[in-house]
mmCIF file of C-alpha atoms in Angstrom:
data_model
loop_
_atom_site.group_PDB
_atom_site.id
_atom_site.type_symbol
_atom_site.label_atom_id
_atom_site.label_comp_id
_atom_site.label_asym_id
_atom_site.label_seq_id
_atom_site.Cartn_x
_atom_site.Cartn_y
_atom_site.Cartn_z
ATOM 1 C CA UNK N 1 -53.328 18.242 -19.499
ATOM 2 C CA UNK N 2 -51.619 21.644 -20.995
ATOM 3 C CA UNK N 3 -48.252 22.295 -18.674
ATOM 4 C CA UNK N 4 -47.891 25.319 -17.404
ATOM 5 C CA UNK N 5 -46.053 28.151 -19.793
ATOM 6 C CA UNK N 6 -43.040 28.559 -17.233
ATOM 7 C CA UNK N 7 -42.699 24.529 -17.697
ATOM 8 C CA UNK N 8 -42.968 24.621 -21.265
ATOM 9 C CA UNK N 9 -40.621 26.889 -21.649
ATOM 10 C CA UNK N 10 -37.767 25.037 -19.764
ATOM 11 C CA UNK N 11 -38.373 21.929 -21.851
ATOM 12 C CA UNK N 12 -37.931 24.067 -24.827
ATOM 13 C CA UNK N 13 -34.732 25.425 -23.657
ATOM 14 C CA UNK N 14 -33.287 22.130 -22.388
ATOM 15 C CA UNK N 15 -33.925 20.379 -25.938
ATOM 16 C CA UNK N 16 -32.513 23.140 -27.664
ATOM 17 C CA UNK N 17 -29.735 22.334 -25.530
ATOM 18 C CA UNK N 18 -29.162 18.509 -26.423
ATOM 19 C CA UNK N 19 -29.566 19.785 -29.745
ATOM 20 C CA UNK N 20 -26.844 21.813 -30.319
ATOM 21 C CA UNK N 21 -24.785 19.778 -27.438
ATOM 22 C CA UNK N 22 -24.821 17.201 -29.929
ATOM 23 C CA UNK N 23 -24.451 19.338 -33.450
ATOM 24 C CA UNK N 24 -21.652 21.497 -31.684
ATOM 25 C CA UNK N 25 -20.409 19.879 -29.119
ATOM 26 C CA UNK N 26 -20.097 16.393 -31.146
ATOM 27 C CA UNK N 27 -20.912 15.939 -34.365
ATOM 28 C CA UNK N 28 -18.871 19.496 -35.586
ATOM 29 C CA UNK N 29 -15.715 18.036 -33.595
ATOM 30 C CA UNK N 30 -16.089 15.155 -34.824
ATOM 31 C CA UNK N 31 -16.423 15.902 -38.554
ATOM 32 C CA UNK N 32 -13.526 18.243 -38.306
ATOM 33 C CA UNK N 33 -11.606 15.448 -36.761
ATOM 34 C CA UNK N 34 -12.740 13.361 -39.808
ATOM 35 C CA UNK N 35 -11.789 16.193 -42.610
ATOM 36 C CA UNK N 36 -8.053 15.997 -40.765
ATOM 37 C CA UNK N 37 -7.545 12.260 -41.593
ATOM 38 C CA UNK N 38 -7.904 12.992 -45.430
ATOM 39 C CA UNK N 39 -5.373 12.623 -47.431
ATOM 40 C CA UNK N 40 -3.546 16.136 -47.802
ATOM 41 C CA UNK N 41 -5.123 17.337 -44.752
ATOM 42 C CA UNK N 42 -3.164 14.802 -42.325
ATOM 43 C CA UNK N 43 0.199 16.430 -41.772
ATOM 44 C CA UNK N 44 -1.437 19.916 -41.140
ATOM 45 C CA UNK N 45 -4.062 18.833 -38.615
ATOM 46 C CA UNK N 46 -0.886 16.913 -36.906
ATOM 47 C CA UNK N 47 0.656 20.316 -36.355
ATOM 48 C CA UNK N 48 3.080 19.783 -39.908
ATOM 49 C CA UNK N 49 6.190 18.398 -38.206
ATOM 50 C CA UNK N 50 8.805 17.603 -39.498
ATOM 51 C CA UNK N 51 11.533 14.879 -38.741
ATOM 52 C CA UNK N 52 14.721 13.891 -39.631
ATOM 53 C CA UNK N 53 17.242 10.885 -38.471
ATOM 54 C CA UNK N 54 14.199 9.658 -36.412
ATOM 55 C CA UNK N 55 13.227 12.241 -34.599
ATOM 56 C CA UNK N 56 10.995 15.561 -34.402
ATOM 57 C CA UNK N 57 12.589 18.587 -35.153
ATOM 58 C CA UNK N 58 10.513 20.665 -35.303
ATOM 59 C CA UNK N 59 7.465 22.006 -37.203
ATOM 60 C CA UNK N 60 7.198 23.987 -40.850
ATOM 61 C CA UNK N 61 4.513 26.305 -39.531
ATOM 62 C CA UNK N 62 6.828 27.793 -36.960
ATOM 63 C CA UNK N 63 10.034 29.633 -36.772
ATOM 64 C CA UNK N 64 12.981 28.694 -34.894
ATOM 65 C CA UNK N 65 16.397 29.973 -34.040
ATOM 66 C CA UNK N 66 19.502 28.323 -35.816
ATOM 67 C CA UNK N 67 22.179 29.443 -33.133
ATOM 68 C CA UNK N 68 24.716 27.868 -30.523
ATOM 69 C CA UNK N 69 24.727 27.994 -26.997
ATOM 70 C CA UNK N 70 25.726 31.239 -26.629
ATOM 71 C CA UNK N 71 23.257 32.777 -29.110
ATOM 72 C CA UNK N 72 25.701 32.971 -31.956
ATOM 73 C CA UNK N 73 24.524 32.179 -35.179
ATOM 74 C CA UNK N 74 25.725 29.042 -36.716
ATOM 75 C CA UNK N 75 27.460 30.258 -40.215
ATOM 76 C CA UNK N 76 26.473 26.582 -41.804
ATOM 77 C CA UNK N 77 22.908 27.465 -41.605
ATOM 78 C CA UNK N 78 20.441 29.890 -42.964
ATOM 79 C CA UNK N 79 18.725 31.887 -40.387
ATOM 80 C CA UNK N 80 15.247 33.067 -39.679
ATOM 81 C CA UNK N 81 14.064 36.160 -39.296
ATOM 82 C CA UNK N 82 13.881 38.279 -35.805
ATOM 83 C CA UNK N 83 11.650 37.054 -33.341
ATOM 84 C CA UNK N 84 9.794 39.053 -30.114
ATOM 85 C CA UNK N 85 7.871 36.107 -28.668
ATOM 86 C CA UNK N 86 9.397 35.438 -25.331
ATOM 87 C CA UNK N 87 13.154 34.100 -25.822
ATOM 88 C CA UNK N 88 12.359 33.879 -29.697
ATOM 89 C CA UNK N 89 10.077 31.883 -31.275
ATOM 90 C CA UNK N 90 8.137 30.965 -27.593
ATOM 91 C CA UNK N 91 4.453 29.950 -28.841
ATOM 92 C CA UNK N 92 3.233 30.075 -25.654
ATOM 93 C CA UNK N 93 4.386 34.048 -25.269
ATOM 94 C CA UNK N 94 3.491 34.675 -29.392
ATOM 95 C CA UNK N 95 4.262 38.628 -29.429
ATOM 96 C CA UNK N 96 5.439 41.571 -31.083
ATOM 97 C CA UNK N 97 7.664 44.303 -29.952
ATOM 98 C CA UNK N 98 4.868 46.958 -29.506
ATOM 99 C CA UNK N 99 7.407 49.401 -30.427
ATOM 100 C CA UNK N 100 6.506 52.017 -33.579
ATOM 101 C CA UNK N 101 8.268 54.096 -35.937
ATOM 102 C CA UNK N 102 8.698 56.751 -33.265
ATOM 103 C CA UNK N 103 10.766 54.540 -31.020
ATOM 104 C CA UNK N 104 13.844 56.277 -31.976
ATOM 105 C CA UNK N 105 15.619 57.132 -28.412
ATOM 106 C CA UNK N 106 17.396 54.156 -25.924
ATOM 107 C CA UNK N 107 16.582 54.301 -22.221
ATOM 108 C CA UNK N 108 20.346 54.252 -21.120
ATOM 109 C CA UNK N 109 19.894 53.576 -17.471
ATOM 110 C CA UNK N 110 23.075 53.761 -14.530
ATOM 111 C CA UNK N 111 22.024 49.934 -14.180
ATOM 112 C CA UNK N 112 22.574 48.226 -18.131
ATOM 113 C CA UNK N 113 20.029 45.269 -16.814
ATOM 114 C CA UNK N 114 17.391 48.413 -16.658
ATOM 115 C CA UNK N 115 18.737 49.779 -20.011
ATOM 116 C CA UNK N 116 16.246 49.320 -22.994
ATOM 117 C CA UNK N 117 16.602 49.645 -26.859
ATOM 118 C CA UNK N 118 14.887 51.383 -28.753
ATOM 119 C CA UNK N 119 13.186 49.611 -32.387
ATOM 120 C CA UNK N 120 16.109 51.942 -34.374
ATOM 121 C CA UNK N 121 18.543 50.758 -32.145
ATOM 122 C CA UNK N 122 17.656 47.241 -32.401
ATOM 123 C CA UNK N 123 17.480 47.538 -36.097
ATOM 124 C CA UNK N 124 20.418 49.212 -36.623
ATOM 125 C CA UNK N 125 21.936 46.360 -34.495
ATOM 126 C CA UNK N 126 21.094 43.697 -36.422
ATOM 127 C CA UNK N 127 21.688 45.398 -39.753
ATOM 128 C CA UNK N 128 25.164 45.238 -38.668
ATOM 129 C CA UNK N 129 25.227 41.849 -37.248
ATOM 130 C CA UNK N 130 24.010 40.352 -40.750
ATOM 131 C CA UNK N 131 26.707 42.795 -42.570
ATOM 132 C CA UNK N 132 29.214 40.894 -41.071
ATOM 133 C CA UNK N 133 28.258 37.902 -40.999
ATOM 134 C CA UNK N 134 27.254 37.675 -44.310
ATOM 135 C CA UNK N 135 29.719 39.825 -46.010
ATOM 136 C CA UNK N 136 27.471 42.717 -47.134
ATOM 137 C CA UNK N 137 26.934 46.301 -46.596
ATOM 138 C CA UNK N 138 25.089 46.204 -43.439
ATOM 139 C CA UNK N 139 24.535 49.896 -42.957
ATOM 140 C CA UNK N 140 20.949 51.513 -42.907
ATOM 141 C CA UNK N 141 19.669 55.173 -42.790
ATOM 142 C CA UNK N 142 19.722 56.767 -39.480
ATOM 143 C CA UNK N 143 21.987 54.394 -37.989
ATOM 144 C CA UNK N 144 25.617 54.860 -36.969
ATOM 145 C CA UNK N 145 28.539 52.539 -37.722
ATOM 146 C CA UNK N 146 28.598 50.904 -34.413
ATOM 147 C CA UNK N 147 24.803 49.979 -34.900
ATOM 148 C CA UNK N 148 22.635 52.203 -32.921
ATOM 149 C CA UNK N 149 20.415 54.705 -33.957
ATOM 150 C CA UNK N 150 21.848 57.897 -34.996
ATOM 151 C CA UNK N 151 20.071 60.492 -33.119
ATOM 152 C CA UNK N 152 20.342 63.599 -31.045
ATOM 153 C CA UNK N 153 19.229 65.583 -28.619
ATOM 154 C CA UNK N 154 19.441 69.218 -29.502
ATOM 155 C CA UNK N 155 19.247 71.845 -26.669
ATOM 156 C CA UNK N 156 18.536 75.337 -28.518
ATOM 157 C CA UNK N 157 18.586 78.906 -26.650
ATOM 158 C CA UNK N 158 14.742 80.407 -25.863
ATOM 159 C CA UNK N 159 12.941 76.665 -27.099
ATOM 160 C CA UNK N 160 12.811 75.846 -30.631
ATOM 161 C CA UNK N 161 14.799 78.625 -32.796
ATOM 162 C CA UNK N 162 17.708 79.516 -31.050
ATOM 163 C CA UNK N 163 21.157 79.286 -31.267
ATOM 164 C CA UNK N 164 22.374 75.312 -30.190
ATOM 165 C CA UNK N 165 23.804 75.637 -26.981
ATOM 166 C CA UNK N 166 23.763 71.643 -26.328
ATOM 167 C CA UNK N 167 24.193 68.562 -28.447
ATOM 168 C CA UNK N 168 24.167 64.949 -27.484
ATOM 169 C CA UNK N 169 23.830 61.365 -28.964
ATOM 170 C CA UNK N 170 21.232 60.345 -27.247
ATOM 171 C CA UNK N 171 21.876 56.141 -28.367
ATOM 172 C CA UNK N 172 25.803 56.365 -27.381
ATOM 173 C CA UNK N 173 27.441 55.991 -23.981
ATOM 174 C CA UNK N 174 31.395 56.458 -23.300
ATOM 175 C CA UNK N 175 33.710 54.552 -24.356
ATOM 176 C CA UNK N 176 31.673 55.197 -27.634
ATOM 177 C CA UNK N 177 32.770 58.087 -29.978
ATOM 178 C CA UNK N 178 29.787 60.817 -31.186
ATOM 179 C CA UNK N 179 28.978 59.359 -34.808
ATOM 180 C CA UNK N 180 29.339 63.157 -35.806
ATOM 181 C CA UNK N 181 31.601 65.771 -33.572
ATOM 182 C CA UNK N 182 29.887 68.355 -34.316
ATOM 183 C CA UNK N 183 26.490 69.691 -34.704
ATOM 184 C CA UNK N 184 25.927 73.725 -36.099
ATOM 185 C CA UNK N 185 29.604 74.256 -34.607
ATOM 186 C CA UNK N 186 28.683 72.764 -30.676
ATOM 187 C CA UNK N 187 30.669 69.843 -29.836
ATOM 188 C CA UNK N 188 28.367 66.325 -29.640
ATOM 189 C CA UNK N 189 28.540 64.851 -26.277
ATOM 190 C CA UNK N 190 28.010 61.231 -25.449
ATOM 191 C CA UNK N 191 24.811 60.257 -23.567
ATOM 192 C CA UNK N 192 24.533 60.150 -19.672
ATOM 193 C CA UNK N 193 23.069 57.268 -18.307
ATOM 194 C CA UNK N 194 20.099 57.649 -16.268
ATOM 195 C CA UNK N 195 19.975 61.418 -17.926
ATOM 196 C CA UNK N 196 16.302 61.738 -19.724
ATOM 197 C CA UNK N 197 17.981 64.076 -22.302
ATOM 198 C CA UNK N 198 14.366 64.745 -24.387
ATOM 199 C CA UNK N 199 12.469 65.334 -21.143
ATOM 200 C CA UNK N 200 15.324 68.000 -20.685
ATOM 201 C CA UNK N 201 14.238 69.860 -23.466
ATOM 202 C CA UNK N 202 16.199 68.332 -26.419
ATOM 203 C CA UNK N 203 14.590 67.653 -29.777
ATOM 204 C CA UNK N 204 14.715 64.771 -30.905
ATOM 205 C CA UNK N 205 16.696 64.864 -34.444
ATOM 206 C CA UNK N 206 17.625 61.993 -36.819
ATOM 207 C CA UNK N 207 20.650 62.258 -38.790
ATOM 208 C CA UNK N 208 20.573 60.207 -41.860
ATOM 209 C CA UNK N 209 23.939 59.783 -42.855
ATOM 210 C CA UNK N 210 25.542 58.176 -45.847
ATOM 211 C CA UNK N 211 23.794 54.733 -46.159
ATOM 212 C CA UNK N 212 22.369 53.769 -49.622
ATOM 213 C CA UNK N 213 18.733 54.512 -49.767
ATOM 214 C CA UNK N 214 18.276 50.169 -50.214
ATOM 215 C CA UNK N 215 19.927 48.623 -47.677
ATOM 216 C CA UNK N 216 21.562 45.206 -48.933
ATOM 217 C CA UNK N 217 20.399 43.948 -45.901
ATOM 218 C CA UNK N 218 16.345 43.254 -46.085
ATOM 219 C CA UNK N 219 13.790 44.628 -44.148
ATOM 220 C CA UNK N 220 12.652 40.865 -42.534
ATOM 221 C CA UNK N 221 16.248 40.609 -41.565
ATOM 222 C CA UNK N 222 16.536 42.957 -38.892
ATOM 223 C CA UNK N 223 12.446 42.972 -37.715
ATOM 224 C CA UNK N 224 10.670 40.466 -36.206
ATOM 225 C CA UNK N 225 6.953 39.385 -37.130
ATOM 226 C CA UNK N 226 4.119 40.338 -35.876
ATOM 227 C CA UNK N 227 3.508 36.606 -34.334
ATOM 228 C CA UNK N 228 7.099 36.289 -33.555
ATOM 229 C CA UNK N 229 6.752 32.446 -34.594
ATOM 230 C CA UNK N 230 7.115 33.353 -39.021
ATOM 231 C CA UNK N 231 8.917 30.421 -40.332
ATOM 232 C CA UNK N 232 10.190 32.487 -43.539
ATOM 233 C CA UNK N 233 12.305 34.608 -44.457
ATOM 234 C CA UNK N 234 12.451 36.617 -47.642
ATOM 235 C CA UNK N 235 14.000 35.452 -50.969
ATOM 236 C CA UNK N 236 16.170 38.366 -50.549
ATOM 237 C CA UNK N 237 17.465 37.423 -47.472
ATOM 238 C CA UNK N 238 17.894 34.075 -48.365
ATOM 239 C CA UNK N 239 20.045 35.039 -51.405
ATOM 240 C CA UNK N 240 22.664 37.312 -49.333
ATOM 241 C CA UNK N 241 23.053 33.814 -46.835
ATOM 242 C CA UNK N 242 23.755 31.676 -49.998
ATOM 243 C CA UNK N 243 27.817 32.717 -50.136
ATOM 244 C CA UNK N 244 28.395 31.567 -46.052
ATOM 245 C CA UNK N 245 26.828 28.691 -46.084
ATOM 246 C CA UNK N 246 27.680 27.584 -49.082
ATOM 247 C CA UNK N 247 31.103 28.074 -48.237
ATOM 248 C CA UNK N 248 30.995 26.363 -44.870
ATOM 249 C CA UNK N 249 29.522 23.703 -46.341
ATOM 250 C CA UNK N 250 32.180 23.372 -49.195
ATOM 251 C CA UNK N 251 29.265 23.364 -51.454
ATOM 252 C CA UNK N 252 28.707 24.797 -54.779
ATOM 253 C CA UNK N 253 26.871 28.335 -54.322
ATOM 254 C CA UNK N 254 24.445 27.434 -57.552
ATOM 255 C CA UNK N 255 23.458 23.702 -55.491
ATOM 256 C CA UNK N 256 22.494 26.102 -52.569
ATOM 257 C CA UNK N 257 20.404 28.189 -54.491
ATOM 258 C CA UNK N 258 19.034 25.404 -56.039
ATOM 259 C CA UNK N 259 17.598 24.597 -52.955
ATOM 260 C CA UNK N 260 16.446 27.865 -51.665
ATOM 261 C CA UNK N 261 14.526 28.002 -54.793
ATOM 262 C CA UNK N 262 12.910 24.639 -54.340
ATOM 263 C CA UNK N 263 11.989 25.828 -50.454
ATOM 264 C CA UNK N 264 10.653 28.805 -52.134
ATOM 265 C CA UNK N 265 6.857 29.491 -51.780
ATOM 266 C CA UNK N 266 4.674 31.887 -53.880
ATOM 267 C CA UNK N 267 2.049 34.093 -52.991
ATOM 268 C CA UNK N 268 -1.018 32.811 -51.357
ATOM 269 C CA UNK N 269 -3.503 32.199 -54.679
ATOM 270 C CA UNK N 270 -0.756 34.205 -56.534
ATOM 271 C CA UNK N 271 -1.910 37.770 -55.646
ATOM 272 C CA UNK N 272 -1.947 37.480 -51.026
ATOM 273 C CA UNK N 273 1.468 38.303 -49.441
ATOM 274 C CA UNK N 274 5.153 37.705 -50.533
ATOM 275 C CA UNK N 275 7.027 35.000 -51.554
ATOM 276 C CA UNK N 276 8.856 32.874 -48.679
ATOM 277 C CA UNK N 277 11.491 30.403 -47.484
ATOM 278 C CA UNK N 278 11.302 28.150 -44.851
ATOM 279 C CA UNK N 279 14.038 27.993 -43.120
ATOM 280 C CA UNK N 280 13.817 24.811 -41.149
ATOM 281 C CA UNK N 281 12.490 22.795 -44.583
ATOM 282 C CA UNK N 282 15.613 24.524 -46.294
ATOM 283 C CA UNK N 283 17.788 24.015 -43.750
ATOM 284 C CA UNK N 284 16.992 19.882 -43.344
ATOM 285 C CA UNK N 285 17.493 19.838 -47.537
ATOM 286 C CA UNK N 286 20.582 21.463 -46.730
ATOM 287 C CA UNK N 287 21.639 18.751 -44.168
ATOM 288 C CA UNK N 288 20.495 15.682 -46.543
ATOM 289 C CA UNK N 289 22.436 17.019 -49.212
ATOM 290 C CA UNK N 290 25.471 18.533 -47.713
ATOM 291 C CA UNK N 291 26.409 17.329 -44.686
ATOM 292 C CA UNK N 292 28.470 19.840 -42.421
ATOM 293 C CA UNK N 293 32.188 18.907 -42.592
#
């Protein structure tokens, strides 16, 4: 007896679907499952964590933040890189900044819980923060000396070409002084909060300054990744923390970079990406070996 075509064709469609319920929906999880248990394969399928004195302390495929209660970095420890996922290094909230090369100009609102930085700000920020906490030159084109961007709003007579009537840094609020005092002989003012001095009619104009053209202070230093969650940091940036923690650890600075370079990975199949350091792998080593007084 032949079954009707509209029959047929449901009995073809449900054994295609025990089919691939059991290729795709068992056997591929399965196998997968399998391939994890090999040897070398183990620790990443487990999420790579990483322990020490017993415990989990976290895991060498993400980032973390090496600071005290209060947010302060902890001198006897390398530190990571920036981070823009949630409170920093959130995997549940993985994110960047969203903020471009044109996000020059803070929103300084009357309320400072409303105000926002801009990316140049926040570089400029943390340029300075690693200066001085590492001991090097921490300034950076375009920023001013008490780390925000240096920028201003120029007001000009008839639009575009005519003689400055107004100047203000638009980053800086009182009891800040203008990172120049002058601009084409009219006095620089200090921003306004809640004043949108572009939408005014200023134009937007960078001032360079004095900074070397390579800051000593790297570019994965004072920007966060595009995950948020990077566990490494630059050699570069490892090599300007060496001094500190050396020194808090009353260690010998050649031991520490010993160790960086043994936490130092190459490029993926030697052409893909930049060398890195883990910091949390480097930062156990560091730990093992010398103990924080």
């Amino acid at each position: 007896m032949r079954l009707p075509s509209w029959l047929s064709q449901h009995l073809a469609a449900l054994r295609a679907l025990l089919v691939f319920t059991v290729l795709l929906g068992l056997a591929y999880p399965l196998a997968l499952v399998g391939a994890g248990t090999l040897p070398g394969l183990s620790g990443r399928a487990d999420g790579s964590l990483l322990t020490a004195n017993g415990r989990t302390v976290g895991s060498a495929l993400l980032g973390q933040s090496f600071t005290d209660a209060d947010g302060n970095p902890v001198p006897r420890y390398f530190q990571s890189r920036p981070s823009a996922a949630g409170a920093g290094y959130d995997p549940t909230a993985t994110a960047a900044s969203n903020l471009g090369p044109e996000s020059v100009v803070d929103t300084v609102a009357s309320d400072p819980q409303e105000s926002t930085r801009s990316l140049l700000s926040q570089v400029c920020a943390r340029s300075r923060a690693v200066g001085e906490l590492d001991g090097v030159d921490g300034r950076r084109p375009y920023c001013t000396a008490d780390g925000v961007g240096a920028v201003l709003a120029v007001f000009r007579d008839g639009g575009l070409t005519g003689p400055v009537t107004r100047v203000v840094s638009v980053n800086q609020v009182a009891p800040a002084t203008p990172f120049v005092t002058t601009y084409e002989g009219v006095p620089v003012e200090l921003a306004q909060p809640g004043e949108d001095h572009v939408a005014a009619g200023g134009l937007v104009t960078p001032v360079r300054g004095d900074a070397p053209a390579r800051p000593a202070v790297p570019a994965d230093a004072v920007t966060a990744s595009g995950s948020g969650l990077d566990p490494h940091i630059s050699p570069a940036y490892a090599q300007i923390q060496v001094a500190r923690v050396a020194r808090e650890r009353g260690a010998d600075p050649a031991a520490v970079r010993r160790l960086v370079a043994e936490h130092t990975t190459g490029r993926a199949l030697g052409f893909m990406g930049e060398p890195g350091v883990d910091v949390l792998q480097l930062n156990l080593a560091l730990d093992e070996e010398f103990p924080a007084r």
